[in-house]
Short mmCIF file of C-alpha atoms and ligand atoms in Angstrom, two decimals:
data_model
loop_
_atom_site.label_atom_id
_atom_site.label_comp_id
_atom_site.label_asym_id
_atom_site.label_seq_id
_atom_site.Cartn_x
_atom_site.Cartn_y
_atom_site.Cartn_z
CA UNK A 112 -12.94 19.48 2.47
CA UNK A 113 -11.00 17.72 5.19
CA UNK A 114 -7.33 16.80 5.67
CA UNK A 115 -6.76 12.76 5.94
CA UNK A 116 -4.54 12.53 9.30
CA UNK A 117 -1.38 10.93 8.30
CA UNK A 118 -2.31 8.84 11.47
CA UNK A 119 -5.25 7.90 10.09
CA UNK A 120 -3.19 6.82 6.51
CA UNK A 121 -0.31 4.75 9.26
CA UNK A 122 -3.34 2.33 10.83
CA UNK A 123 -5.77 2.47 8.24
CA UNK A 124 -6.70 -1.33 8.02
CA UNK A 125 -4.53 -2.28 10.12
CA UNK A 126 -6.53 -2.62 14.18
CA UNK A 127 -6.68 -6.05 14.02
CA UNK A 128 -3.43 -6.94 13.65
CA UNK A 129 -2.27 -6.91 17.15
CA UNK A 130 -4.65 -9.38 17.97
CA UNK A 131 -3.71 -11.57 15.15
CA UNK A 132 -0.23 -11.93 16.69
CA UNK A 133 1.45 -9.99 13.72
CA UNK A 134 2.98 -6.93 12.27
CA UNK A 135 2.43 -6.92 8.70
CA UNK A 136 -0.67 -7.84 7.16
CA UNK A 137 -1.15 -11.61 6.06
CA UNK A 138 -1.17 -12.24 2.89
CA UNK A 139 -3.77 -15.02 1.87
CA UNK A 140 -2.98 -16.32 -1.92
CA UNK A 141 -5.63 -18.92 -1.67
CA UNK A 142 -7.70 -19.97 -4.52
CA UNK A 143 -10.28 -22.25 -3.00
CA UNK A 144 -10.65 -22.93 0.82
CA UNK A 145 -11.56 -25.80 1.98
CA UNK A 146 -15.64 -26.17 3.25
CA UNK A 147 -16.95 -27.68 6.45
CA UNK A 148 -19.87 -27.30 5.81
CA UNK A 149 -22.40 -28.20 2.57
CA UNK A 150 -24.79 -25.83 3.82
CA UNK A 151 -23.20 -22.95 5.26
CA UNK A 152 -21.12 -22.90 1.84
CA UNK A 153 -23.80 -22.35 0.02
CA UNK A 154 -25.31 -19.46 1.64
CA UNK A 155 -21.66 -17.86 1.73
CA UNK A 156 -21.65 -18.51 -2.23
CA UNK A 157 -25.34 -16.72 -2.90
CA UNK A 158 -24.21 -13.79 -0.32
CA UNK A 159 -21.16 -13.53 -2.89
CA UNK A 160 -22.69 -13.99 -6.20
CA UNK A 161 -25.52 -10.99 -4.72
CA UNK A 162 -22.71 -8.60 -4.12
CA UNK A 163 -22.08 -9.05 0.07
CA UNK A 164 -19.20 -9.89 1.27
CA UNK A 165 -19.19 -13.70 2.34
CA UNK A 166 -19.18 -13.96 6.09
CA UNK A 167 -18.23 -17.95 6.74
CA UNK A 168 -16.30 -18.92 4.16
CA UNK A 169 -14.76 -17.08 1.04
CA UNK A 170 -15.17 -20.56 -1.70
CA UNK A 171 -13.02 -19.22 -4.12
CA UNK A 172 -11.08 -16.61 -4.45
CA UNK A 173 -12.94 -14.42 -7.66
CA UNK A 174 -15.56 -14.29 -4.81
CA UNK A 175 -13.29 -12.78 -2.34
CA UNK A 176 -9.84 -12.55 -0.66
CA UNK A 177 -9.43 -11.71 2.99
CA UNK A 178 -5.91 -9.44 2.03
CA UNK A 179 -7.72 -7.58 -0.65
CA UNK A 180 -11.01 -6.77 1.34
CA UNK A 181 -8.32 -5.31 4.21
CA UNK A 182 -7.00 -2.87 1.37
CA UNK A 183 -10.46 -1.79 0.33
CA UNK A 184 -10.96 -1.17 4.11
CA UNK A 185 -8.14 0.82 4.35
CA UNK A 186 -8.76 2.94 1.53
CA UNK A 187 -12.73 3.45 1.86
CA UNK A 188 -11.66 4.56 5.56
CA UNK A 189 -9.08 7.26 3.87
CA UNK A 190 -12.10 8.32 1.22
CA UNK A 191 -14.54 8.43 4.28
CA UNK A 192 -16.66 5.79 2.73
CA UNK A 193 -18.37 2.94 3.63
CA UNK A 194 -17.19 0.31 1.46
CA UNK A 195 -14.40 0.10 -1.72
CA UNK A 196 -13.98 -2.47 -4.19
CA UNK A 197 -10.66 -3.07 -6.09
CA UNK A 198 -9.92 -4.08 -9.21
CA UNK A 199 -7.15 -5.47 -10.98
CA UNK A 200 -6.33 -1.85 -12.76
CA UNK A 201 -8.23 1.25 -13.09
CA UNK A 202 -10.03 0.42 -16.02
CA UNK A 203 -11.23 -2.55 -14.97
CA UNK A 204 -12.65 -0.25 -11.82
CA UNK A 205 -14.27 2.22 -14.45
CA UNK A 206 -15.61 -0.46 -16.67
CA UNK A 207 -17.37 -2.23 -13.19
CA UNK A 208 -19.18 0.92 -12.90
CA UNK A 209 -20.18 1.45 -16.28
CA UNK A 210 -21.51 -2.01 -16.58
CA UNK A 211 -23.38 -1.34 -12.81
CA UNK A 212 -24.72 2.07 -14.65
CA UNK A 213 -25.94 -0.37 -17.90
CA UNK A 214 -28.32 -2.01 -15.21
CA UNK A 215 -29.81 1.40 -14.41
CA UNK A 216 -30.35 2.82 -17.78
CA UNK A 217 -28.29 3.29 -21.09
CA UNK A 218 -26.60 6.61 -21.14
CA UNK A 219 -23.92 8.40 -19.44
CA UNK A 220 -22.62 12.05 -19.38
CA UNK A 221 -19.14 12.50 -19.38
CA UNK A 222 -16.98 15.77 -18.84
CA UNK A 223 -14.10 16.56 -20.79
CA UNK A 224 -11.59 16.02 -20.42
CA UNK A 225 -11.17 12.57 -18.77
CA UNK A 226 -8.24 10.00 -18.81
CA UNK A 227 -7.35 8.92 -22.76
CA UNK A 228 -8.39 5.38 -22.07
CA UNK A 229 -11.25 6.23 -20.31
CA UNK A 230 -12.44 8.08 -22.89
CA UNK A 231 -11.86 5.66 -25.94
CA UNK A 232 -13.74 2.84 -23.66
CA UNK A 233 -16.87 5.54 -23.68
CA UNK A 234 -16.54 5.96 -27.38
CA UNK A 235 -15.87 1.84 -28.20
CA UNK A 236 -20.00 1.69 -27.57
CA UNK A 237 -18.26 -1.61 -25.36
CA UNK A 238 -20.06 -1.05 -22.10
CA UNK A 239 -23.07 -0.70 -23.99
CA UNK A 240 -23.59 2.84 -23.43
CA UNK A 241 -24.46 6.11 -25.22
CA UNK A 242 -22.56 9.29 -24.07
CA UNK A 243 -23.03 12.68 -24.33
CA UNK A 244 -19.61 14.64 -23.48
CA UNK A 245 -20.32 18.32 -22.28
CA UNK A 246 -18.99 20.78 -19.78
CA UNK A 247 -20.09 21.42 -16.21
CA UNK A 248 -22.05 24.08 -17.17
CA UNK A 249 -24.31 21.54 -19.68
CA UNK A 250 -24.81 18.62 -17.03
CA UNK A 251 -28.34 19.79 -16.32
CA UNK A 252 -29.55 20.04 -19.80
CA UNK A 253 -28.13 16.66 -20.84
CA UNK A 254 -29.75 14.49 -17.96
CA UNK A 255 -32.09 12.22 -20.16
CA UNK A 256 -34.46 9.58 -18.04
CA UNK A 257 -32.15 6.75 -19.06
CA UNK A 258 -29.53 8.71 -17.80
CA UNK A 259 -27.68 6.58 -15.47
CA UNK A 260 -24.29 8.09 -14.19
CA UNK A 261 -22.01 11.41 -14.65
CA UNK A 262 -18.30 10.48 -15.06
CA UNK A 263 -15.82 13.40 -14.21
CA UNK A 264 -12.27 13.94 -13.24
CA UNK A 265 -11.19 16.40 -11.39
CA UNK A 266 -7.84 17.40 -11.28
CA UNK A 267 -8.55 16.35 -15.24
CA UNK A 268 -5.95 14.70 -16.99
CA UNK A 269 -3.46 16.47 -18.23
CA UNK A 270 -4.89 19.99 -18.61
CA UNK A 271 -4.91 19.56 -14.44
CA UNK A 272 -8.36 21.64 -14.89
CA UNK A 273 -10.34 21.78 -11.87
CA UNK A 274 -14.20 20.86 -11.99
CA UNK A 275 -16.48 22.33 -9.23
CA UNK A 276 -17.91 18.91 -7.82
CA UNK A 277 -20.65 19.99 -5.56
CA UNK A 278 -21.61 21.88 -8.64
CA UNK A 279 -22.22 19.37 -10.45
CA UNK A 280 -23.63 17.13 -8.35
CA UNK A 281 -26.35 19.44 -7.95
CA UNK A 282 -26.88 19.55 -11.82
CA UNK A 283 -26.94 15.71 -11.58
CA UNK A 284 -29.77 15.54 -9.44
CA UNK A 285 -30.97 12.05 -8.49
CA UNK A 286 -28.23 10.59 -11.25
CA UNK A 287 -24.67 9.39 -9.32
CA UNK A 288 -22.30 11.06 -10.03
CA UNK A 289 -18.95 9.25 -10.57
CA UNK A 290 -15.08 11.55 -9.63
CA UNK A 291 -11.66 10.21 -10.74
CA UNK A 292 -9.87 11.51 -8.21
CA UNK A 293 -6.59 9.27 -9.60
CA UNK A 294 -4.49 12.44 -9.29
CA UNK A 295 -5.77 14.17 -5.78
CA UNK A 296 -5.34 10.99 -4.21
CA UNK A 297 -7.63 11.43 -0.68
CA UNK A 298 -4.62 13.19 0.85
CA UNK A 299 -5.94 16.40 -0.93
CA UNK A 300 -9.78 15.58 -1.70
CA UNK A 301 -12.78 13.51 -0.30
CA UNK A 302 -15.29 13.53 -3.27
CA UNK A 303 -17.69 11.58 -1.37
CA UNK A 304 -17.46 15.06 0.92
CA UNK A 305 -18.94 17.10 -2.15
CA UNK A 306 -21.62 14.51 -2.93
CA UNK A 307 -20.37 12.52 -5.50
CA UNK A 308 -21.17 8.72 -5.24
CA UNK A 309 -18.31 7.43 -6.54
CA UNK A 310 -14.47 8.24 -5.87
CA UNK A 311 -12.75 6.07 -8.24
CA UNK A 312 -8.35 5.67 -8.76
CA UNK A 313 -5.96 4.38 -10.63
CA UNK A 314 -4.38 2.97 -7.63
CA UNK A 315 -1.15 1.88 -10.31
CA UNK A 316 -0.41 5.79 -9.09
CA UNK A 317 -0.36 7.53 -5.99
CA UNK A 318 -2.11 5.20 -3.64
CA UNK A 319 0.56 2.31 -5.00
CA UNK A 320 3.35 4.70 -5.66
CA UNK A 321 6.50 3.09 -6.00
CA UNK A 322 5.79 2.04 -9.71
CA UNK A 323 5.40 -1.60 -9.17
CA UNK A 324 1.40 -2.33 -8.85
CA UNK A 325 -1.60 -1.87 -11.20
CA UNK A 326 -4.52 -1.79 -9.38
CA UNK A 327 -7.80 0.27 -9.35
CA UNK A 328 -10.24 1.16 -6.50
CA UNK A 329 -13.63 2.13 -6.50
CA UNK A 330 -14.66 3.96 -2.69
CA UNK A 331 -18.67 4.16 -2.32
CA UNK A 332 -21.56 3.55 0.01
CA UNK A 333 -22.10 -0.16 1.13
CA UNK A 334 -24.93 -0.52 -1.03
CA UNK A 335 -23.46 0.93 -4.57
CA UNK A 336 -20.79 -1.41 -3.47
CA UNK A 337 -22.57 -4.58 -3.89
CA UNK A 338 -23.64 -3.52 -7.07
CA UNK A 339 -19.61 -3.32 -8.49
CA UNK A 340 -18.82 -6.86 -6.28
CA UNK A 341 -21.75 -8.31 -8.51
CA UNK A 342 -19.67 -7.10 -11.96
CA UNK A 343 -16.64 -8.39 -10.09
CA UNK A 344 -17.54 -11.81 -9.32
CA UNK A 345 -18.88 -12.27 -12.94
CA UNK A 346 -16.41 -10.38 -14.96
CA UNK A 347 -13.14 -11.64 -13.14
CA UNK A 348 -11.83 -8.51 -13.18
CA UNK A 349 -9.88 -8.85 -9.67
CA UNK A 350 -6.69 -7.84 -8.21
CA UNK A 351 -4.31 -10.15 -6.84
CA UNK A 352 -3.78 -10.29 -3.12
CA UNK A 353 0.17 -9.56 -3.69
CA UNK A 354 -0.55 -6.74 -5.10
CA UNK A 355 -3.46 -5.51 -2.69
CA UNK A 356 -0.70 -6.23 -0.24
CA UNK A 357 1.68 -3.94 -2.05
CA UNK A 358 -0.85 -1.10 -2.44
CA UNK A 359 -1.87 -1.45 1.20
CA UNK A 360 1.87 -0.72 2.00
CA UNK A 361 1.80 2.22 0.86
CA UNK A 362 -0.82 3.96 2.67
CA UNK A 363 1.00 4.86 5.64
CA UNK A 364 3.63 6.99 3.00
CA UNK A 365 0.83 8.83 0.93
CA UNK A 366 0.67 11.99 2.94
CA UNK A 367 3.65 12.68 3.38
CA UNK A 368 4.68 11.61 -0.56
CA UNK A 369 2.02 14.05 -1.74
CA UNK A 370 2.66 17.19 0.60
CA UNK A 371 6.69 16.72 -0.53
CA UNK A 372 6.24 16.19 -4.17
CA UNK A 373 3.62 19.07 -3.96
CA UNK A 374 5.80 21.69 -2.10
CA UNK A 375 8.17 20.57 -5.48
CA UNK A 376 6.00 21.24 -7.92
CA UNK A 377 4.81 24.37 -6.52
CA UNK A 378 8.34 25.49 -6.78
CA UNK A 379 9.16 23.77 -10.26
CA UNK A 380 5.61 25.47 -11.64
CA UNK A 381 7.14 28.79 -11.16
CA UNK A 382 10.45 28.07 -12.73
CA UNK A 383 9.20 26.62 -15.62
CA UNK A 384 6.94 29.84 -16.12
CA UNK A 385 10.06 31.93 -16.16
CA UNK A 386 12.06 29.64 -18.49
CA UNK A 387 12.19 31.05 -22.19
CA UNK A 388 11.44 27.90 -24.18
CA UNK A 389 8.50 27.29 -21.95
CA UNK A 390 4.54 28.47 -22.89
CA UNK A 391 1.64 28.14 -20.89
CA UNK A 392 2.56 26.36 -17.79
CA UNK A 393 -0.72 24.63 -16.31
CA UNK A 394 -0.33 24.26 -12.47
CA UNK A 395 -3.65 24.78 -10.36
CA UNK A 396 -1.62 26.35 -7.67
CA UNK A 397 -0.32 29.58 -10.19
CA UNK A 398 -1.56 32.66 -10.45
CA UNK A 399 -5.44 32.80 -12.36
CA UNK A 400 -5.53 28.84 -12.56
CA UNK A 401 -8.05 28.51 -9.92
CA UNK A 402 -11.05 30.55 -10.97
CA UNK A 403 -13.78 29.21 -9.01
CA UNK A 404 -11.53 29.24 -6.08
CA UNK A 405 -11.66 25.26 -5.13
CA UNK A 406 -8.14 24.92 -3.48
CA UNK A 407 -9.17 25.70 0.09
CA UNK A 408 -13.03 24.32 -1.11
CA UNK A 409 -12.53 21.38 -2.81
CA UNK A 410 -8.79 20.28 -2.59
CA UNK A 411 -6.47 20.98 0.10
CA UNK A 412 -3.50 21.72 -2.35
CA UNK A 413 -2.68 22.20 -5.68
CA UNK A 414 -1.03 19.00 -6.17
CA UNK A 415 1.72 17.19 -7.48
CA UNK A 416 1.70 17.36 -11.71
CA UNK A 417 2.29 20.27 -14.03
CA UNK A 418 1.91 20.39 -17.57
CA UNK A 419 3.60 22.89 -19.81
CA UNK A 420 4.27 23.83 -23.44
CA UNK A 421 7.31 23.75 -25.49
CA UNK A 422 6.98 24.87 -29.29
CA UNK A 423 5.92 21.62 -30.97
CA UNK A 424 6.30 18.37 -31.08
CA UNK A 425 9.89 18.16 -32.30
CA UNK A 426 10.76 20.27 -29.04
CA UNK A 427 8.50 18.36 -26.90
CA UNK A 428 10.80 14.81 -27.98
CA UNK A 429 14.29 16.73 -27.56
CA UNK A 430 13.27 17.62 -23.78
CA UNK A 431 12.27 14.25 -23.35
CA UNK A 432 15.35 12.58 -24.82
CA UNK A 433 17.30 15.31 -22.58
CA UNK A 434 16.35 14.77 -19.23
CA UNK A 435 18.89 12.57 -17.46
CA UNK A 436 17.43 12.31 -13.54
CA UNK A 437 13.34 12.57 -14.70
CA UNK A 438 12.42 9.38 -16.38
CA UNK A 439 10.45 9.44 -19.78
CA UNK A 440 7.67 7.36 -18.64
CA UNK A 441 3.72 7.19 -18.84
CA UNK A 442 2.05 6.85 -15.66
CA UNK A 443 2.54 8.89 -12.33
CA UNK A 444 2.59 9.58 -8.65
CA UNK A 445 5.78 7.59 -8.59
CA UNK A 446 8.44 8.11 -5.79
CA UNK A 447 10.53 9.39 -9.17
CA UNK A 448 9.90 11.91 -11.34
CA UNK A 449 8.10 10.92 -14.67
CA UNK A 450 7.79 12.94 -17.75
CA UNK A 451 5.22 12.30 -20.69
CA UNK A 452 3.98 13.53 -24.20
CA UNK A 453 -0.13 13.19 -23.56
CA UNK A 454 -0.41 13.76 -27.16
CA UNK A 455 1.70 10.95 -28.46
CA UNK A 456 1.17 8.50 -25.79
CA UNK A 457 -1.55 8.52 -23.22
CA UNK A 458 -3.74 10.47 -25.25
CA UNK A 459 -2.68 8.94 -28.75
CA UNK A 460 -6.07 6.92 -28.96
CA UNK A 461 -7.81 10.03 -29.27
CA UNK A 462 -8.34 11.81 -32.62
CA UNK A 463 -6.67 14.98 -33.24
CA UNK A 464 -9.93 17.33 -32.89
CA UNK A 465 -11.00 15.28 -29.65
CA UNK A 466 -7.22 16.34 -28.16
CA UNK A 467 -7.51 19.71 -29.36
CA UNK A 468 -11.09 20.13 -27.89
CA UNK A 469 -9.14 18.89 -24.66
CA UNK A 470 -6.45 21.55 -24.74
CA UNK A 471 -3.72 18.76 -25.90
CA UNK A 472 -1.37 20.04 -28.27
CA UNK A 473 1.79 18.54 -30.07
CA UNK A 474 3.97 20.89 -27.55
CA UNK A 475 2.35 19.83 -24.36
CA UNK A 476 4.65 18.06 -21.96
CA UNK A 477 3.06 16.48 -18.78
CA UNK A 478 5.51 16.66 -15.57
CA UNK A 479 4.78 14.29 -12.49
CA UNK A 480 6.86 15.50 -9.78
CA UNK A 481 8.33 12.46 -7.70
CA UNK A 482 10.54 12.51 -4.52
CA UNK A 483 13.56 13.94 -5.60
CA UNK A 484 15.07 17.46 -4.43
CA UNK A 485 13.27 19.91 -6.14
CA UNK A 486 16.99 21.54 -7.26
CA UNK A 487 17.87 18.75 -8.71
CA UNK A 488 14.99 18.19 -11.28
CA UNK A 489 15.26 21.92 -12.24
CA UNK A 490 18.78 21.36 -12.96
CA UNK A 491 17.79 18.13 -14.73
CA UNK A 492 14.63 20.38 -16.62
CA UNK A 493 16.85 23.22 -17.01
CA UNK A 494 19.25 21.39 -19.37
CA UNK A 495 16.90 19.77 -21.00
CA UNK A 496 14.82 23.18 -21.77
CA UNK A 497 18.38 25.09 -22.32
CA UNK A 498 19.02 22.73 -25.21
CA UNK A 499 16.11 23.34 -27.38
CA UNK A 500 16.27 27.19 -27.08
CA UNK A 501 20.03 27.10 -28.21
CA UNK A 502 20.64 27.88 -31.86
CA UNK A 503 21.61 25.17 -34.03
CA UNK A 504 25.42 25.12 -34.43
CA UNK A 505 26.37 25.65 -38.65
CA UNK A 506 28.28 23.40 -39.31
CA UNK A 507 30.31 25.23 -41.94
CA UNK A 508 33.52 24.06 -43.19
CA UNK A 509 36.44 26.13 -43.93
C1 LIG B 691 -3.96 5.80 -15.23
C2 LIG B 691 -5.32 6.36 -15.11
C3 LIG B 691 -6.46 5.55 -15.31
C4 LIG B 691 -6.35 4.10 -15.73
O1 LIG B 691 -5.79 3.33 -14.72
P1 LIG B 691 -4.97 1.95 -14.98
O2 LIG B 691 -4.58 1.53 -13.62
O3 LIG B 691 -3.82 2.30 -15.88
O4 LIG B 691 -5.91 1.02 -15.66
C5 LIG B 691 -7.70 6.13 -15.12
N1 LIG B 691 -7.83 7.43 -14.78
C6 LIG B 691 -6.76 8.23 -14.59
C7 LIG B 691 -6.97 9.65 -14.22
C8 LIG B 691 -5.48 7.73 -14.75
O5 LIG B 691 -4.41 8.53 -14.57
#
């Protein structure tokens, strides 16, 4: 476990700048570039097409882009990896590695509970793979010799259960093992730390931030790299250089966005606990949530989101209808607050008994804590939470 310096997240991709003559990156929106030479072009086009990044001449822009490859830079440098290789969301990054993984051999283990999405794209059969879901505790016993990558989460989404990663990357043995890290961002984890081979994000979250990009990142060794730039080239799946640009901006903020919105949520976790019209509150950083002790291990903090339980569904949409400052919104790791129902949104593509297995019931509310002042989104969660414990009004007339 190692803090990222928040010097480190300020330069990251960034030292050759001064010698370009400029401030802000350049942003390069070409999509061809012109060739001097026959030859030279064409051994920049097989370096491409086998995964390397081109060193004359980029061709064409599915190939590679000079303002993307500076935001995989910056980020591999913040996971403390080699090489990363972005994508134009996050499931386009966890469907490159899945398709890298079919080239290796046909089945996967995943741990529950993962993203909703990710979890329907393992069940479509569309990658080509068979999956076995188990728990950490199972990894070793499901390893098969066509077993060709473990896919994890940890914080996992939206119980915010926390999976022992060296742990199982010693069950995994020779098989990669593959972290979301989407909601630890690398201001609070470095998988590649605990042995895992791949650190993957939904940059669209923390790493963007300000609610304006979809992006995805995958941060890994050189090698495993050229693997994913191979799926890349022939699958299309890029991202755009405006919005590499965009998520490279907001490096320099992610530190200090994640210690603020977690010194909120710390405080709003323990609120919530007290409030009458809230259950279970799930918030790594409370009392009991941590059992194998990984904050101070594994993750420098708790983190930013907190789920909690109202009584059902019914409450769960009158809190969401309430709030007035939190916005009702999917997604996180926004500079504002966002509030979801995993159950009837991110989640919805799961069946009922695959959310239930997952610990996502009709009351569970999931609470990413943005930039705001922590007073103000009690008072905004207080009214909201006040409401549904208040006893209908009879409306009785005399
Ligand atoms: C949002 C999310 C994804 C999917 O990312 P997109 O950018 O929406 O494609 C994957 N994993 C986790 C944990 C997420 O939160």
């Amino acid at each position: 476990m190692s803090q990222i310096s928040r010097t480190r997240a300020v330069h990251a991709g960034r030292a050759d700048l001064a010698k370009l003559g400029v401030h802000a990156p350049p942003i390069d929106l070409s999509s061809t570039y012109p060739l001097d030479d026959l030859d030279n072009a064409i051994s920049s086009l097989d370096a491409a097409v086998a995964g390397e990044i081109p060193a004359a001449n980029p061709i064409y822009a599915r190939l590679h882009n000079p303002t993307v490859a500076r935001c995989e830079n910056a980020i591999a440098e913040l996971e403390l990896c080699e090489s990363a290789v972005a994508f134009g969301s996050g499931m386009a990054a966890i469907t490159a590695c899945l398709l890298d993984a079919r080239q290796r051999g046909s089945h996967v283990i995943a741990l529950h509970p993962v993203y909703g999405t990710t979890e329907h794209l393992l069940q479509s059969g569309l990658a080509g793979l068979e999956v076995t879901w188990c728990d950490a505790a199972d990894v070793h016993d499901a390893l098969r010799p066509d077993t060709a990558l473990v896919l994890m989460e940890t914080p996992a989404n939206p119980t915010l259960a926390l999976v022992d990663i060296e742990a199982v990357v010693a069950a995994a043995g020779d098989v990669p093992v593959l972290v979301d890290s989407t909601f630890a961002t690398p201001v609070l984890q470095q998988p590649i730390t605990c042995g895992a081979s791949y650190v993957v994000h939904s940059a669209t979250k923390f790493l963007g931030g300000h609610g304006d990009v979809i992006a995805g990142i995958v941060a890994t060794s050189e090698a495993r790299a050229r693997g994913l730039r191979k799926v890349r080239v022939a699958t299309g799946a890029l991202l755009h250089p405006l919005a590499a640009y965009l998520l490279h901006r907001g490096l320099p903020t992610l530190p200090l966005r994640v210690e603020s919105a977690q010194a909120s949520a710390a405080k709003l976790a323990r609120r919530l606990q007290r409030h009458g019209a809230v259950g279970a509150v799930h918030f790594p950083g409370l009392h009991g949530q941590d059992p194998l002790g990984l904050i101070g291990r594994q993750m420098t903090g708790p983190g930013t989101l907190i789920a909690f339980e109202v009584e059902n569904r019914d409450a769960a949409r009158s809190v969401m209808s309430a709030i007035r400052l939190i916005t009702p919104a999917v997604s996180l790791g926004s500079v504002d607050s966002l509030l979801q129902h995993p159950a009837g949104l991110t989640h919805r593509v799961l069946s009922e008994a695959a959310r239930l297995r997952s610990g996502i019931g009709e009351g569970l509310l999931r609470l990413s804590v943005g930039l705001e002042e922590p007073e103000d989104l009690w008072q905004d969660l207080a009214q909201a939470l006040d409401a549904i414990r208040e006893p209908k009004r009879l409306n009785i007339a005399v």
